[in-house]
Amino acid sequence: QVQLVESGGGLVQAGGSLSLSCTASERTYRMGWFRQVSGKEREFVAAMSRGGYRTKYSDSVNGRFTISRDNADTTVTLQMNSLKPEDTAVYYCAAGPTVVGGLDREELYAYWGQGTQVTASS
């Protein structure tokens, strides 16, 4: 019953920045981002718990990406800086209702956005 709508994405030069945004129809415990390259497994990028008390980033983006949620806890933003060609992928917003289980496991996310393409060219 939770719908997620993503916005943002696009094409930038390597070293540039992009911002992704995702709005949920109702508040959930965790909201985060996964990405997937064609022919490869979907991988965790970043996530934040309700209220912003817990945050986690994958090692590959830590220090370059920043995740945040709005005051209503329904919109999650991913600010991506210093983009690398390896960051090129379809980025999916995801949300999960359960409190336990951490932030980086795909199976904990029951709701998914439509995906948006991010391309960093070299």
PDB file of C-alpha atoms in Angstrom:
ATOM      1  CA  GLN A   1       0.000   0.000   0.000  1.00  0.00           C
ATOM      2  CA  VAL A   2       3.014   2.282   0.252  1.00  0.00           C
ATOM      3  CA  GLN A   3       3.857   3.970  -3.012  1.00  0.00           C
ATOM      4  CA  LEU A   4       7.273   5.470  -3.681  1.00  0.00           C
ATOM      5  CA  VAL A   5       7.894   8.090  -6.328  1.00  0.00           C
ATOM      6  CA  GLU A   6      11.443   8.913  -7.335  1.00  0.00           C
ATOM      7  CA  SER A   7      12.787  12.020  -8.977  1.00  0.00           C
ATOM      8  CA  GLY A   8      16.201  13.161 -10.084  1.00  0.00           C
ATOM      9  CA  GLY A   9      18.857  11.227 -11.857  1.00  0.00           C
ATOM     10  CA  GLY A  10      20.500  12.108 -15.115  1.00  0.00           C
ATOM     11  CA  LEU A  11      23.857  12.409 -16.781  1.00  0.00           C
ATOM     12  CA  VAL A  12      26.865  14.144 -15.245  1.00  0.00           C
ATOM     13  CA  GLN A  13      30.589  14.148 -15.766  1.00  0.00           C
ATOM     14  CA  ALA A  14      32.747  12.131 -13.419  1.00  0.00           C
ATOM     15  CA  GLY A  15      33.438  14.209 -10.347  1.00  0.00           C
ATOM     16  CA  GLY A  16      30.117  15.955 -10.575  1.00  0.00           C
ATOM     17  CA  SER A  17      27.044  15.757  -8.382  1.00  0.00           C
ATOM     18  CA  LEU A  18      23.444  14.656  -8.582  1.00  0.00           C
ATOM     19  CA  SER A  19      20.607  14.580  -6.107  1.00  0.00           C
ATOM     20  CA  LEU A  20      17.876  11.955  -5.967  1.00  0.00           C
ATOM     21  CA  SER A  21      14.628  12.290  -4.097  1.00  0.00           C
ATOM     22  CA  CYS A  22      11.942   9.795  -3.160  1.00  0.00           C
ATOM     23  CA  THR A  23       8.592  10.460  -1.539  1.00  0.00           C
ATOM     24  CA  ALA A  24       6.505   7.777   0.130  1.00  0.00           C
ATOM     25  CA  SER A  25       2.746   7.825   0.469  1.00  0.00           C
ATOM     26  CA  GLU A  26       3.113   7.175   4.191  1.00  0.00           C
ATOM     27  CA  ARG A  27       5.842   7.017   6.798  1.00  0.00           C
ATOM     28  CA  THR A  28       7.902   3.849   7.117  1.00  0.00           C
ATOM     29  CA  TYR A  29      10.674   2.811   9.466  1.00  0.00           C
ATOM     30  CA  ARG A  30      13.484   2.638   6.949  1.00  0.00           C
ATOM     31  CA  MET A  31      14.013   4.384   3.645  1.00  0.00           C
ATOM     32  CA  GLY A  32      17.010   3.858   1.475  1.00  0.00           C
ATOM     33  CA  TRP A  33      18.549   3.448  -1.915  1.00  0.00           C
ATOM     34  CA  PHE A  34      19.732   0.463  -3.895  1.00  0.00           C
ATOM     35  CA  ARG A  35      21.281   0.435  -7.326  1.00  0.00           C
ATOM     36  CA  GLN A  36      21.559  -2.079 -10.096  1.00  0.00           C
ATOM     37  CA  VAL A  37      23.628  -2.405 -13.235  1.00  0.00           C
ATOM     38  CA  SER A  38      22.217  -4.516 -16.040  1.00  0.00           C
ATOM     39  CA  GLY A  39      23.311  -8.096 -15.629  1.00  0.00           C
ATOM     40  CA  LYS A  40      24.467  -7.595 -12.056  1.00  0.00           C
ATOM     41  CA  GLU A  41      22.933  -7.946  -8.622  1.00  0.00           C
ATOM     42  CA  ARG A  42      21.141  -5.105  -6.951  1.00  0.00           C
ATOM     43  CA  GLU A  43      23.333  -3.583  -4.253  1.00  0.00           C
ATOM     44  CA  PHE A  44      22.746  -1.484  -1.194  1.00  0.00           C
ATOM     45  CA  VAL A  45      23.764   2.169  -1.359  1.00  0.00           C
ATOM     46  CA  ALA A  46      22.487   4.043   1.691  1.00  0.00           C
ATOM     47  CA  ALA A  47      19.582   4.103   4.113  1.00  0.00           C
ATOM     48  CA  MET A  48      18.207   5.959   7.098  1.00  0.00           C
ATOM     49  CA  SER A  49      15.806   4.959   9.836  1.00  0.00           C
ATOM     50  CA  ARG A  50      12.756   6.867  10.997  1.00  0.00           C
ATOM     51  CA  GLY A  51      13.818  10.069  12.678  1.00  0.00           C
ATOM     52  CA  GLY A  52      17.299   9.829  11.214  1.00  0.00           C
ATOM     53  CA  TYR A  53      18.796   8.112  14.257  1.00  0.00           C
ATOM     54  CA  ARG A  54      20.372   5.335  12.226  1.00  0.00           C
ATOM     55  CA  THR A  55      22.224   5.811   8.972  1.00  0.00           C
ATOM     56  CA  LYS A  56      24.269   3.419   6.902  1.00  0.00           C
ATOM     57  CA  TYR A  57      26.271   3.701   3.708  1.00  0.00           C
ATOM     58  CA  SER A  58      27.940   1.111   1.582  1.00  0.00           C
ATOM     59  CA  ASP A  59      31.712   1.256   1.627  1.00  0.00           C
ATOM     60  CA  SER A  60      31.772   2.208  -2.030  1.00  0.00           C
ATOM     61  CA  VAL A  61      29.844   5.460  -1.493  1.00  0.00           C
ATOM     62  CA  ASN A  62      30.734   6.359   2.079  1.00  0.00           C
ATOM     63  CA  GLY A  63      32.209   9.851   2.207  1.00  0.00           C
ATOM     64  CA  ARG A  64      30.773  10.820  -1.160  1.00  0.00           C
ATOM     65  CA  PHE A  65      27.017  10.316  -0.775  1.00  0.00           C
ATOM     66  CA  THR A  66      24.757  11.787   1.886  1.00  0.00           C
ATOM     67  CA  ILE A  67      21.294  10.548   2.760  1.00  0.00           C
ATOM     68  CA  SER A  68      18.666  12.605   4.536  1.00  0.00           C
ATOM     69  CA  ARG A  69      14.954  12.544   5.363  1.00  0.00           C
ATOM     70  CA  ASP A  70      12.524  15.377   5.724  1.00  0.00           C
ATOM     71  CA  ASN A  71      10.684  16.321   8.901  1.00  0.00           C
ATOM     72  CA  ALA A  72       7.673  14.225   7.959  1.00  0.00           C
ATOM     73  CA  ASP A  73       9.950  11.207   7.402  1.00  0.00           C
ATOM     74  CA  THR A  74       8.287  10.539   4.078  1.00  0.00           C
ATOM     75  CA  THR A  75      10.888  11.948   1.704  1.00  0.00           C
ATOM     76  CA  VAL A  76      14.421  10.647   1.426  1.00  0.00           C
ATOM     77  CA  THR A  77      17.128  12.456  -0.496  1.00  0.00           C
ATOM     78  CA  LEU A  78      20.420  11.095  -1.721  1.00  0.00           C
ATOM     79  CA  GLN A  79      23.029  13.731  -2.442  1.00  0.00           C
ATOM     80  CA  MET A  80      25.707  12.175  -4.609  1.00  0.00           C
ATOM     81  CA  ASN A  81      29.015  13.991  -4.879  1.00  0.00           C
ATOM     82  CA  SER A  82      32.279  13.080  -6.575  1.00  0.00           C
ATOM     83  CA  LEU A  83      30.471  10.689  -8.849  1.00  0.00           C
ATOM     84  CA  LYS A  84      32.484   7.973 -10.510  1.00  0.00           C
ATOM     85  CA  PRO A  85      31.740   5.979 -13.646  1.00  0.00           C
ATOM     86  CA  GLU A  86      31.306   2.984 -11.345  1.00  0.00           C
ATOM     87  CA  ASP A  87      28.302   4.741  -9.796  1.00  0.00           C
ATOM     88  CA  THR A  88      26.429   4.475 -13.075  1.00  0.00           C
ATOM     89  CA  ALA A  89      23.324   2.383 -12.457  1.00  0.00           C
ATOM     90  CA  VAL A  90      19.588   2.450 -12.039  1.00  0.00           C
ATOM     91  CA  TYR A  91      18.884   3.723  -8.546  1.00  0.00           C
ATOM     92  CA  TYR A  92      15.859   2.410  -6.694  1.00  0.00           C
ATOM     93  CA  CYS A  93      14.258   3.983  -3.686  1.00  0.00           C
ATOM     94  CA  ALA A  94      13.057   1.474  -1.118  1.00  0.00           C
ATOM     95  CA  ALA A  95      11.112   1.529   2.124  1.00  0.00           C
ATOM     96  CA  GLY A  96      10.519  -1.048   4.824  1.00  0.00           C
ATOM     97  CA  PRO A  97       8.067  -1.200   7.721  1.00  0.00           C
ATOM     98  CA  THR A  98       9.866  -3.364  10.281  1.00  0.00           C
ATOM     99  CA  VAL A  99      11.904  -1.865  13.094  1.00  0.00           C
ATOM    100  CA  VAL A 100      14.374  -4.696  13.579  1.00  0.00           C
ATOM    101  CA  GLY A 101      16.884  -6.033  11.121  1.00  0.00           C
ATOM    102  CA  GLY A 102      19.220  -3.193  10.280  1.00  0.00           C
ATOM    103  CA  LEU A 103      19.247  -1.037   7.182  1.00  0.00           C
ATOM    104  CA  ASP A 104      21.242  -2.705   4.436  1.00  0.00           C
ATOM    105  CA  ARG A 105      19.404  -5.951   3.740  1.00  0.00           C
ATOM    106  CA  GLU A 106      17.249  -5.916   0.650  1.00  0.00           C
ATOM    107  CA  GLU A 107      14.731  -8.368   2.076  1.00  0.00           C
ATOM    108  CA  LEU A 108      13.762  -5.817   4.744  1.00  0.00           C
ATOM    109  CA  TYR A 109      12.382  -3.462   2.135  1.00  0.00           C
ATOM    110  CA  ALA A 110       8.834  -4.199   1.071  1.00  0.00           C
ATOM    111  CA  TYR A 111       8.207  -1.168  -1.120  1.00  0.00           C
ATOM    112  CA  TRP A 112      10.141   0.000  -4.145  1.00  0.00           C
ATOM    113  CA  GLY A 113      10.238   3.001  -6.394  1.00  0.00           C
ATOM    114  CA  GLN A 114      10.254   2.895 -10.154  1.00  0.00           C
ATOM    115  CA  GLY A 115      13.994   3.416 -10.514  1.00  0.00           C
ATOM    116  CA  THR A 116      15.913   6.286 -12.054  1.00  0.00           C
ATOM    117  CA  GLN A 117      19.019   6.216 -14.215  1.00  0.00           C
ATOM    118  CA  VAL A 118      22.219   7.813 -12.954  1.00  0.00           C
ATOM    119  CA  THR A 119      25.108   8.058 -15.373  1.00  0.00           C
ATOM    120  CA  ALA A 120      28.552   9.452 -14.602  1.00  0.00           C
ATOM    121  CA  SER A 121      30.667   9.746 -17.708  1.00  0.00           C
ATOM    122  CA  SER A 122      34.445   9.868 -17.793  1.00  0.00           C
TER     123      SER A 122
END
